[in-house]
Amino acid sequence: MANNPRRAASLAAGTAGLVLVLVCTLLGPHLVSADPLRVDLALRLRPPDAAHWLGCDGLGRDILARLAVAARRSLGIAAAVVTLSTITGVLLGAVAGYFGGWVDEGIARIIDTLLAFPGLLLAIALAAVLGPGTVNTIIALSALGWTGYARLARSEVASLTRRDFTEAARALGASPARIIVRHLLPLTAPALVVQATFGFSGAIVADATLAFLGLGASPPTPTWGGMLDEGRQLMVPAPHVLIAPGAALTATIVALQLLGDGLRDRLALPTTAR
C-alpha cells in the first residue's frame, strides 16, 4: 500500500507544502521589513508591487507582513489545541478502554453528550462567553476537540487489552499505568498521529472562523479570519486584500490534508482513522 505512486505523491506534496508554510511563517517577519501594524492611509488598497509584494489593505498596512504574523499565530493556536486535545483525549480514552465497565460507560457518555452538539457552534458559543483573545480561543477549541482522540484511543486500547501480551504483562505484575504507557499507547501512536494531522487543519479552520466572526484576537492583531472579513468587504475595489489570506489559508489546509492522507496510507490505517 505504501508503494502506491499516488499515495507517495500525496505524502510528498503534503510534506513539502507544510515545510514551505513553516519556512514562510518563521522567516516571513525577518524577510519583510514592513511593520504589520503601521497604518499609512497614503498606501490604502495599494495593489501588489515591488515594494509591497501582496499589496496593502484598507488601512495601508502591508498584507505580506500581516500574513506572516497571522500564520505564526494561527499555527501556534492549532499546535496548542492539538496538544491539549491529544493529551486529554488519549488519557481519558486509554483509561476507558483499559478498565471498561462503569469507567468506560461514564467516559463514553460524556463523549456522546459533547458530540451531540455541533463542534463549531459550541466553540462559537464558548468564545462568545469567554471573550476574544488567544487563550480563550484555545480553550474554546479544545473543549470539544479532545473527543475524537478519546474515541480513537478508547477503541484501540480496548482492542489491545484483550491481546496475549497484555495478559502476560499483568501476570508479571505490571501496573495498569505501566501497561497503558509502555505497551498500549505506543501501538496506538500511528493512528493518533494521523488524527492529530487532520485535527491540526481543523483547528486552523476553526480559528479562522472565530476570527472572521470577530471572536478571535482583538484588532489590530493580524489573523487570517480577520483579514478575510476585511477582504470580503473590499472584494470588488481591491480583490488582492481577499485573495492573499484566502490563498494562504487554502494552501495550508490542503498541505495538511495531503499529509494526513499520505500518512494514513503509509501506515495502512483505515479511512475511519480520520
PDB file of C-alpha atoms in Angstrom:
ATOM      1  CA  MET A   1       0.000   0.000   0.000  1.00  0.00           C
ATOM      2  CA  ALA A   2       2.794   2.408   0.867  1.00  0.00           C
ATOM      3  CA  ASN A   3       4.396   1.891  -2.557  1.00  0.00           C
ATOM      4  CA  ASN A   4       1.407   3.242  -4.481  1.00  0.00           C
ATOM      5  CA  PRO A   5       2.758   6.208  -6.511  1.00  0.00           C
ATOM      6  CA  ARG A   6      -0.344   8.333  -5.939  1.00  0.00           C
ATOM      7  CA  ARG A   7      -0.197   7.863  -2.178  1.00  0.00           C
ATOM      8  CA  ALA A   8       3.531   8.507  -2.120  1.00  0.00           C
ATOM      9  CA  ALA A   9       2.948  11.699  -4.117  1.00  0.00           C
ATOM     10  CA  SER A  10       0.270  12.789  -1.624  1.00  0.00           C
ATOM     11  CA  LEU A  11       2.659  12.338   1.286  1.00  0.00           C
ATOM     12  CA  ALA A  12       5.484  14.121  -0.523  1.00  0.00           C
ATOM     13  CA  ALA A  13       3.277  17.021  -1.634  1.00  0.00           C
ATOM     14  CA  GLY A  14       1.773  17.443   1.816  1.00  0.00           C
ATOM     15  CA  THR A  15       5.178  17.379   3.498  1.00  0.00           C
ATOM     16  CA  ALA A  16       6.675  19.850   1.010  1.00  0.00           C
ATOM     17  CA  GLY A  17       3.681  22.170   1.331  1.00  0.00           C
ATOM     18  CA  LEU A  18       3.761  22.121   5.118  1.00  0.00           C
ATOM     19  CA  VAL A  19       7.526  22.741   5.183  1.00  0.00           C
ATOM     20  CA  LEU A  20       7.054  25.708   2.845  1.00  0.00           C
ATOM     21  CA  VAL A  21       4.320  27.134   5.082  1.00  0.00           C
ATOM     22  CA  LEU A  22       6.507  26.710   8.176  1.00  0.00           C
ATOM     23  CA  VAL A  23       9.525  28.325   6.484  1.00  0.00           C
ATOM     24  CA  CYS A  24       7.426  31.290   5.347  1.00  0.00           C
ATOM     25  CA  THR A  25       5.925  31.601   8.811  1.00  0.00           C
ATOM     26  CA  LEU A  26       9.251  31.507  10.616  1.00  0.00           C
ATOM     27  CA  LEU A  27      11.257  33.618   8.186  1.00  0.00           C
ATOM     28  CA  GLY A  28       8.496  35.921   6.933  1.00  0.00           C
ATOM     29  CA  PRO A  29       8.808  38.577   9.655  1.00  0.00           C
ATOM     30  CA  HIS A  30      12.568  38.696   9.048  1.00  0.00           C
ATOM     31  CA  LEU A  31      12.281  38.931   5.259  1.00  0.00           C
ATOM     32  CA  VAL A  32       9.600  41.630   5.244  1.00  0.00           C
ATOM     33  CA  SER A  33      10.763  44.935   6.648  1.00  0.00           C
ATOM     34  CA  ALA A  34       7.273  46.488   6.767  1.00  0.00           C
ATOM     35  CA  ASP A  35       5.541  46.869  10.123  1.00  0.00           C
ATOM     36  CA  PRO A  36       2.331  44.773  10.021  1.00  0.00           C
ATOM     37  CA  LEU A  37       0.598  47.224  12.374  1.00  0.00           C
ATOM     38  CA  ARG A  38       1.721  50.501  10.803  1.00  0.00           C
ATOM     39  CA  VAL A  39      -1.160  52.466   9.314  1.00  0.00           C
ATOM     40  CA  ASP A  40      -0.398  54.542   6.214  1.00  0.00           C
ATOM     41  CA  LEU A  41      -3.530  55.849   4.528  1.00  0.00           C
ATOM     42  CA  ALA A  42      -1.459  57.046   1.585  1.00  0.00           C
ATOM     43  CA  LEU A  43      -0.953  53.356   0.696  1.00  0.00           C
ATOM     44  CA  ARG A  44      -4.598  52.401   1.187  1.00  0.00           C
ATOM     45  CA  LEU A  45      -5.620  49.468  -1.098  1.00  0.00           C
ATOM     46  CA  ARG A  46      -2.343  49.699  -2.968  1.00  0.00           C
ATOM     47  CA  PRO A  47      -2.060  46.761  -5.414  1.00  0.00           C
ATOM     48  CA  PRO A  48       0.944  44.414  -5.355  1.00  0.00           C
ATOM     49  CA  ASP A  49       4.210  45.982  -6.489  1.00  0.00           C
ATOM     50  CA  ALA A  50       7.941  45.693  -5.898  1.00  0.00           C
ATOM     51  CA  ALA A  51       7.724  47.426  -2.511  1.00  0.00           C
ATOM     52  CA  HIS A  52       4.667  45.537  -1.281  1.00  0.00           C
ATOM     53  CA  TRP A  53       4.561  42.095  -2.896  1.00  0.00           C
ATOM     54  CA  LEU A  54       0.956  41.367  -1.918  1.00  0.00           C
ATOM     55  CA  GLY A  55      -0.231  44.960  -1.761  1.00  0.00           C
ATOM     56  CA  CYS A  56      -1.735  46.869   1.154  1.00  0.00           C
ATOM     57  CA  ASP A  57      -5.065  46.639   2.946  1.00  0.00           C
ATOM     58  CA  GLY A  58      -7.728  49.211   3.693  1.00  0.00           C
ATOM     59  CA  LEU A  59      -5.511  50.985   6.220  1.00  0.00           C
ATOM     60  CA  GLY A  60      -2.357  50.879   4.129  1.00  0.00           C
ATOM     61  CA  ARG A  61      -0.769  48.032   6.082  1.00  0.00           C
ATOM     62  CA  ASP A  62       1.479  45.585   4.244  1.00  0.00           C
ATOM     63  CA  ILE A  63      -0.521  42.402   3.584  1.00  0.00           C
ATOM     64  CA  LEU A  64       2.503  40.092   3.347  1.00  0.00           C
ATOM     65  CA  ALA A  65       3.806  41.228   6.731  1.00  0.00           C
ATOM     66  CA  ARG A  66       0.370  40.739   8.268  1.00  0.00           C
ATOM     67  CA  LEU A  67       0.015  37.300   6.681  1.00  0.00           C
ATOM     68  CA  ALA A  68       3.299  36.158   8.216  1.00  0.00           C
ATOM     69  CA  VAL A  69       2.295  37.308  11.692  1.00  0.00           C
ATOM     70  CA  ALA A  70      -1.206  35.828  11.320  1.00  0.00           C
ATOM     71  CA  ALA A  71       0.245  32.497  10.167  1.00  0.00           C
ATOM     72  CA  ARG A  72       2.530  32.286  13.177  1.00  0.00           C
ATOM     73  CA  ARG A  73      -0.389  32.980  15.500  1.00  0.00           C
ATOM     74  CA  SER A  74      -2.741  30.527  13.762  1.00  0.00           C
ATOM     75  CA  LEU A  75      -0.204  27.693  13.691  1.00  0.00           C
ATOM     76  CA  GLY A  76       0.637  28.330  17.338  1.00  0.00           C
ATOM     77  CA  ILE A  77      -3.017  28.154  18.335  1.00  0.00           C
ATOM     78  CA  ALA A  78      -3.528  24.980  16.296  1.00  0.00           C
ATOM     79  CA  ALA A  79      -0.483  23.368  17.918  1.00  0.00           C
ATOM     80  CA  ALA A  80      -1.738  24.257  21.395  1.00  0.00           C
ATOM     81  CA  VAL A  81      -5.244  22.980  20.650  1.00  0.00           C
ATOM     82  CA  VAL A  82      -3.977  19.696  19.205  1.00  0.00           C
ATOM     83  CA  THR A  83      -1.584  19.199  22.123  1.00  0.00           C
ATOM     84  CA  LEU A  84      -4.229  19.814  24.787  1.00  0.00           C
ATOM     85  CA  SER A  85      -6.841  17.792  22.929  1.00  0.00           C
ATOM     86  CA  THR A  86      -4.479  14.869  22.380  1.00  0.00           C
ATOM     87  CA  ILE A  87      -3.291  14.708  25.979  1.00  0.00           C
ATOM     88  CA  THR A  88      -6.808  14.949  27.398  1.00  0.00           C
ATOM     89  CA  GLY A  89      -8.401  12.635  24.866  1.00  0.00           C
ATOM     90  CA  VAL A  90      -5.712   9.954  24.978  1.00  0.00           C
ATOM     91  CA  LEU A  91      -5.667   9.928  28.775  1.00  0.00           C
ATOM     92  CA  LEU A  92      -9.439   9.549  29.131  1.00  0.00           C
ATOM     93  CA  GLY A  93      -9.784   7.204  26.168  1.00  0.00           C
ATOM     94  CA  ALA A  94      -6.982   4.920  27.340  1.00  0.00           C
ATOM     95  CA  VAL A  95      -8.446   4.705  30.842  1.00  0.00           C
ATOM     96  CA  ALA A  96     -11.898   3.911  29.447  1.00  0.00           C
ATOM     97  CA  GLY A  97     -10.603   1.305  27.015  1.00  0.00           C
ATOM     98  CA  TYR A  98      -8.382  -0.434  29.556  1.00  0.00           C
ATOM     99  CA  PHE A  99     -10.683  -0.642  32.571  1.00  0.00           C
ATOM    100  CA  GLY A 100     -14.040  -0.959  30.783  1.00  0.00           C
ATOM    101  CA  GLY A 101     -17.133  -1.378  32.930  1.00  0.00           C
ATOM    102  CA  TRP A 102     -18.617   1.684  34.609  1.00  0.00           C
ATOM    103  CA  VAL A 103     -15.469   3.720  33.932  1.00  0.00           C
ATOM    104  CA  ASP A 104     -15.807   3.127  30.211  1.00  0.00           C
ATOM    105  CA  GLU A 105     -19.547   3.745  30.352  1.00  0.00           C
ATOM    106  CA  GLY A 106     -19.160   7.054  32.166  1.00  0.00           C
ATOM    107  CA  ILE A 107     -16.474   8.441  29.854  1.00  0.00           C
ATOM    108  CA  ALA A 108     -18.355   7.207  26.793  1.00  0.00           C
ATOM    109  CA  ARG A 109     -21.497   9.050  27.913  1.00  0.00           C
ATOM    110  CA  ILE A 110     -19.527  12.272  28.380  1.00  0.00           C
ATOM    111  CA  ILE A 111     -18.097  11.922  24.875  1.00  0.00           C
ATOM    112  CA  ASP A 112     -21.516  11.196  23.377  1.00  0.00           C
ATOM    113  CA  THR A 113     -23.038  14.187  25.164  1.00  0.00           C
ATOM    114  CA  LEU A 114     -20.409  16.576  23.836  1.00  0.00           C
ATOM    115  CA  LEU A 115     -20.621  15.128  20.325  1.00  0.00           C
ATOM    116  CA  ALA A 116     -24.360  15.812  20.359  1.00  0.00           C
ATOM    117  CA  PHE A 117     -23.505  19.497  19.931  1.00  0.00           C
ATOM    118  CA  PRO A 118     -22.177  20.791  16.588  1.00  0.00           C
ATOM    119  CA  GLY A 119     -18.492  21.342  17.284  1.00  0.00           C
ATOM    120  CA  LEU A 120     -18.062  24.717  15.629  1.00  0.00           C
ATOM    121  CA  LEU A 121     -21.281  26.110  17.116  1.00  0.00           C
ATOM    122  CA  LEU A 122     -20.149  25.065  20.594  1.00  0.00           C
ATOM    123  CA  ALA A 123     -16.769  26.716  20.005  1.00  0.00           C
ATOM    124  CA  ILE A 124     -18.505  29.906  18.854  1.00  0.00           C
ATOM    125  CA  ALA A 125     -20.730  29.890  21.940  1.00  0.00           C
ATOM    126  CA  LEU A 126     -17.776  29.370  24.287  1.00  0.00           C
ATOM    127  CA  ALA A 127     -15.712  32.028  22.541  1.00  0.00           C
ATOM    128  CA  ALA A 128     -18.605  34.465  22.806  1.00  0.00           C
ATOM    129  CA  VAL A 129     -18.907  33.782  26.546  1.00  0.00           C
ATOM    130  CA  LEU A 130     -15.166  33.876  27.251  1.00  0.00           C
ATOM    131  CA  GLY A 131     -14.498  36.877  25.040  1.00  0.00           C
ATOM    132  CA  PRO A 132     -11.881  37.482  22.336  1.00  0.00           C
ATOM    133  CA  GLY A 133      -8.264  36.518  22.884  1.00  0.00           C
ATOM    134  CA  THR A 134      -5.731  33.853  22.032  1.00  0.00           C
ATOM    135  CA  VAL A 135      -6.053  31.913  25.296  1.00  0.00           C
ATOM    136  CA  ASN A 136      -9.844  31.946  25.128  1.00  0.00           C
ATOM    137  CA  THR A 137      -9.714  30.707  21.528  1.00  0.00           C
ATOM    138  CA  ILE A 138      -7.538  27.776  22.591  1.00  0.00           C
ATOM    139  CA  ILE A 139      -9.923  26.925  25.439  1.00  0.00           C
ATOM    140  CA  ALA A 140     -12.977  27.135  23.184  1.00  0.00           C
ATOM    141  CA  LEU A 141     -11.458  24.890  20.512  1.00  0.00           C
ATOM    142  CA  SER A 142     -10.042  22.381  22.993  1.00  0.00           C
ATOM    143  CA  ALA A 143     -13.318  21.980  24.881  1.00  0.00           C
ATOM    144  CA  LEU A 144     -14.650  19.604  22.234  1.00  0.00           C
ATOM    145  CA  GLY A 145     -11.509  18.767  20.287  1.00  0.00           C
ATOM    146  CA  TRP A 146     -10.392  16.050  22.686  1.00  0.00           C
ATOM    147  CA  THR A 147     -13.406  13.809  21.994  1.00  0.00           C
ATOM    148  CA  GLY A 148     -12.086  12.488  18.677  1.00  0.00           C
ATOM    149  CA  TYR A 149      -8.784  11.440  20.256  1.00  0.00           C
ATOM    150  CA  ALA A 150     -10.626   9.887  23.194  1.00  0.00           C
ATOM    151  CA  ARG A 151     -12.834   7.761  20.941  1.00  0.00           C
ATOM    152  CA  LEU A 152      -9.849   6.598  18.918  1.00  0.00           C
ATOM    153  CA  ALA A 153      -7.692   5.814  21.956  1.00  0.00           C
ATOM    154  CA  ARG A 154     -10.609   4.060  23.675  1.00  0.00           C
ATOM    155  CA  SER A 155     -11.228   1.819  20.677  1.00  0.00           C
ATOM    156  CA  GLU A 156      -7.569   0.976  20.115  1.00  0.00           C
ATOM    157  CA  VAL A 157      -6.755   0.324  23.784  1.00  0.00           C
ATOM    158  CA  ALA A 158      -9.897  -1.784  24.299  1.00  0.00           C
ATOM    159  CA  SER A 159      -8.826  -3.984  21.401  1.00  0.00           C
ATOM    160  CA  LEU A 160      -5.218  -4.277  22.573  1.00  0.00           C
ATOM    161  CA  THR A 161      -6.243  -5.013  26.164  1.00  0.00           C
ATOM    162  CA  ARG A 162      -7.523  -8.413  25.047  1.00  0.00           C
ATOM    163  CA  ARG A 163      -4.219  -9.393  23.441  1.00  0.00           C
ATOM    164  CA  ASP A 164      -1.920 -12.024  24.929  1.00  0.00           C
ATOM    165  CA  PHE A 165       0.955  -9.629  25.577  1.00  0.00           C
ATOM    166  CA  THR A 166      -1.308  -7.510  27.813  1.00  0.00           C
ATOM    167  CA  GLU A 167      -2.306 -10.560  29.824  1.00  0.00           C
ATOM    168  CA  ALA A 168       1.362 -11.533  30.113  1.00  0.00           C
ATOM    169  CA  ALA A 169       2.247  -8.066  31.414  1.00  0.00           C
ATOM    170  CA  ARG A 170      -0.494  -8.324  34.037  1.00  0.00           C
ATOM    171  CA  ALA A 171       0.739 -11.766  35.062  1.00  0.00           C
ATOM    172  CA  LEU A 172       4.231 -10.331  35.562  1.00  0.00           C
ATOM    173  CA  GLY A 173       2.828  -7.756  37.971  1.00  0.00           C
ATOM    174  CA  ALA A 174       2.902  -4.671  35.764  1.00  0.00           C
ATOM    175  CA  SER A 175       0.634  -1.871  36.961  1.00  0.00           C
ATOM    176  CA  PRO A 176      -2.201  -0.594  34.750  1.00  0.00           C
ATOM    177  CA  ALA A 177      -0.388   2.707  34.268  1.00  0.00           C
ATOM    178  CA  ARG A 178       2.769   0.941  33.099  1.00  0.00           C
ATOM    179  CA  ILE A 179       0.845  -1.329  30.754  1.00  0.00           C
ATOM    180  CA  ILE A 180      -1.000   1.599  29.207  1.00  0.00           C
ATOM    181  CA  VAL A 181       2.027   3.886  28.842  1.00  0.00           C
ATOM    182  CA  ARG A 182       4.704   1.350  27.941  1.00  0.00           C
ATOM    183  CA  HIS A 183       2.774  -1.231  25.949  1.00  0.00           C
ATOM    184  CA  LEU A 184      -0.574   0.032  24.674  1.00  0.00           C
ATOM    185  CA  LEU A 185      -0.160   3.707  23.790  1.00  0.00           C
ATOM    186  CA  PRO A 186       2.912   3.166  21.574  1.00  0.00           C
ATOM    187  CA  LEU A 187       0.824   0.821  19.434  1.00  0.00           C
ATOM    188  CA  THR A 188      -1.906   3.441  19.059  1.00  0.00           C
ATOM    189  CA  ALA A 189       0.556   6.206  18.146  1.00  0.00           C
ATOM    190  CA  PRO A 190       0.295   5.832  14.321  1.00  0.00           C
ATOM    191  CA  ALA A 191      -3.478   6.298  14.341  1.00  0.00           C
ATOM    192  CA  LEU A 192      -3.197   9.202  16.787  1.00  0.00           C
ATOM    193  CA  VAL A 193      -0.584  10.938  14.625  1.00  0.00           C
ATOM    194  CA  VAL A 194      -2.909  10.809  11.631  1.00  0.00           C
ATOM    195  CA  GLN A 195      -5.792  12.049  13.788  1.00  0.00           C
ATOM    196  CA  ALA A 196      -3.627  14.931  15.015  1.00  0.00           C
ATOM    197  CA  THR A 197      -2.697  15.896  11.450  1.00  0.00           C
ATOM    198  CA  PHE A 198      -6.334  16.258  10.447  1.00  0.00           C
ATOM    199  CA  GLY A 199      -7.094  17.884  13.794  1.00  0.00           C
ATOM    200  CA  PHE A 200      -4.399  20.476  13.115  1.00  0.00           C
ATOM    201  CA  SER A 201      -6.077  21.572   9.895  1.00  0.00           C
ATOM    202  CA  GLY A 202      -9.455  21.585  11.610  1.00  0.00           C
ATOM    203  CA  ALA A 203      -8.126  23.836  14.384  1.00  0.00           C
ATOM    204  CA  ILE A 204      -6.742  26.291  11.828  1.00  0.00           C
ATOM    205  CA  VAL A 205     -10.086  26.496  10.037  1.00  0.00           C
ATOM    206  CA  ALA A 206     -11.961  26.887  13.333  1.00  0.00           C
ATOM    207  CA  ASP A 207      -9.595  29.625  14.493  1.00  0.00           C
ATOM    208  CA  ALA A 208     -10.051  31.473  11.199  1.00  0.00           C
ATOM    209  CA  THR A 209     -13.823  31.110  11.539  1.00  0.00           C
ATOM    210  CA  LEU A 210     -13.836  32.595  15.035  1.00  0.00           C
ATOM    211  CA  ALA A 211     -11.644  35.474  13.889  1.00  0.00           C
ATOM    212  CA  PHE A 212     -13.872  36.031  10.856  1.00  0.00           C
ATOM    213  CA  LEU A 213     -16.855  36.362  13.210  1.00  0.00           C
ATOM    214  CA  GLY A 214     -14.967  38.777  15.455  1.00  0.00           C
ATOM    215  CA  LEU A 215     -14.415  36.228  18.240  1.00  0.00           C
ATOM    216  CA  GLY A 216     -10.679  35.750  17.766  1.00  0.00           C
ATOM    217  CA  ALA A 217      -7.821  38.052  18.677  1.00  0.00           C
ATOM    218  CA  SER A 218      -8.723  41.688  19.126  1.00  0.00           C
ATOM    219  CA  PRO A 219      -7.630  44.192  16.445  1.00  0.00           C
ATOM    220  CA  PRO A 220      -5.096  45.264  15.371  1.00  0.00           C
ATOM    221  CA  THR A 221      -3.609  41.766  15.834  1.00  0.00           C
ATOM    222  CA  PRO A 222      -3.451  40.169  12.358  1.00  0.00           C
ATOM    223  CA  THR A 223      -5.497  36.995  11.899  1.00  0.00           C
ATOM    224  CA  TRP A 224      -6.359  35.064   8.755  1.00  0.00           C
ATOM    225  CA  GLY A 225     -10.042  35.193   9.573  1.00  0.00           C
ATOM    226  CA  GLY A 226      -9.951  38.907  10.299  1.00  0.00           C
ATOM    227  CA  MET A 227      -8.129  39.571   7.037  1.00  0.00           C
ATOM    228  CA  LEU A 228     -10.735  37.529   5.164  1.00  0.00           C
ATOM    229  CA  ASP A 229     -13.501  39.549   6.772  1.00  0.00           C
ATOM    230  CA  GLU A 230     -11.858  42.795   5.702  1.00  0.00           C
ATOM    231  CA  GLY A 231     -11.185  41.462   2.209  1.00  0.00           C
ATOM    232  CA  ARG A 232     -14.808  40.376   1.853  1.00  0.00           C
ATOM    233  CA  GLN A 233     -15.881  43.984   2.182  1.00  0.00           C
ATOM    234  CA  LEU A 234     -13.298  45.134  -0.372  1.00  0.00           C
ATOM    235  CA  MET A 235     -13.671  42.283  -2.856  1.00  0.00           C
ATOM    236  CA  VAL A 236     -14.696  44.498  -5.780  1.00  0.00           C
ATOM    237  CA  PRO A 237     -12.369  47.520  -5.499  1.00  0.00           C
ATOM    238  CA  ALA A 238      -9.361  45.578  -4.162  1.00  0.00           C
ATOM    239  CA  PRO A 239      -9.619  41.798  -4.655  1.00  0.00           C
ATOM    240  CA  HIS A 240      -5.986  41.267  -3.600  1.00  0.00           C
ATOM    241  CA  VAL A 241      -6.976  42.024   0.003  1.00  0.00           C
ATOM    242  CA  LEU A 242      -9.196  38.912  -0.011  1.00  0.00           C
ATOM    243  CA  ILE A 243      -7.157  36.676  -2.317  1.00  0.00           C
ATOM    244  CA  ALA A 244      -3.942  36.782  -0.269  1.00  0.00           C
ATOM    245  CA  PRO A 245      -5.268  35.442   3.071  1.00  0.00           C
ATOM    246  CA  GLY A 246      -7.657  33.093   1.269  1.00  0.00           C
ATOM    247  CA  ALA A 247      -4.797  31.557  -0.719  1.00  0.00           C
ATOM    248  CA  ALA A 248      -2.600  31.242   2.382  1.00  0.00           C
ATOM    249  CA  LEU A 249      -5.325  29.522   4.379  1.00  0.00           C
ATOM    250  CA  THR A 250      -6.258  27.214   1.497  1.00  0.00           C
ATOM    251  CA  ALA A 251      -2.642  26.223   0.817  1.00  0.00           C
ATOM    252  CA  THR A 252      -2.058  25.381   4.477  1.00  0.00           C
ATOM    253  CA  ILE A 253      -5.206  23.265   4.779  1.00  0.00           C
ATOM    254  CA  VAL A 254      -4.546  21.418   1.515  1.00  0.00           C
ATOM    255  CA  ALA A 255      -0.973  20.649   2.604  1.00  0.00           C
ATOM    256  CA  LEU A 256      -2.159  19.252   5.943  1.00  0.00           C
ATOM    257  CA  GLN A 257      -4.908  17.189   4.318  1.00  0.00           C
ATOM    258  CA  LEU A 258      -2.473  15.708   1.804  1.00  0.00           C
ATOM    259  CA  LEU A 259      -0.022  14.965   4.599  1.00  0.00           C
ATOM    260  CA  GLY A 260      -2.731  13.281   6.661  1.00  0.00           C
ATOM    261  CA  ASP A 261      -3.924  11.187   3.730  1.00  0.00           C
ATOM    262  CA  GLY A 262      -0.356  10.197   2.894  1.00  0.00           C
ATOM    263  CA  LEU A 263       0.432   9.226   6.476  1.00  0.00           C
ATOM    264  CA  ARG A 264      -2.780   7.229   6.782  1.00  0.00           C
ATOM    265  CA  ASP A 265      -1.989   5.259   3.640  1.00  0.00           C
ATOM    266  CA  ARG A 266       1.675   4.815   4.558  1.00  0.00           C
ATOM    267  CA  LEU A 267       0.690   3.439   7.955  1.00  0.00           C
ATOM    268  CA  ALA A 268      -2.035   1.269   6.363  1.00  0.00           C
ATOM    269  CA  LEU A 269      -4.795   2.748   8.503  1.00  0.00           C
ATOM    270  CA  PRO A 270      -8.478   2.583   7.563  1.00  0.00           C
ATOM    271  CA  THR A 271     -10.155   5.725   6.297  1.00  0.00           C
ATOM    272  CA  THR A 272     -12.142   5.924   9.535  1.00  0.00           C
ATOM    273  CA  ALA A 273      -8.880   6.885  11.306  1.00  0.00           C
ATOM    274  CA  ARG A 274      -9.720  10.425  10.335  1.00  0.00           C
TER     275      ARG A 274
END
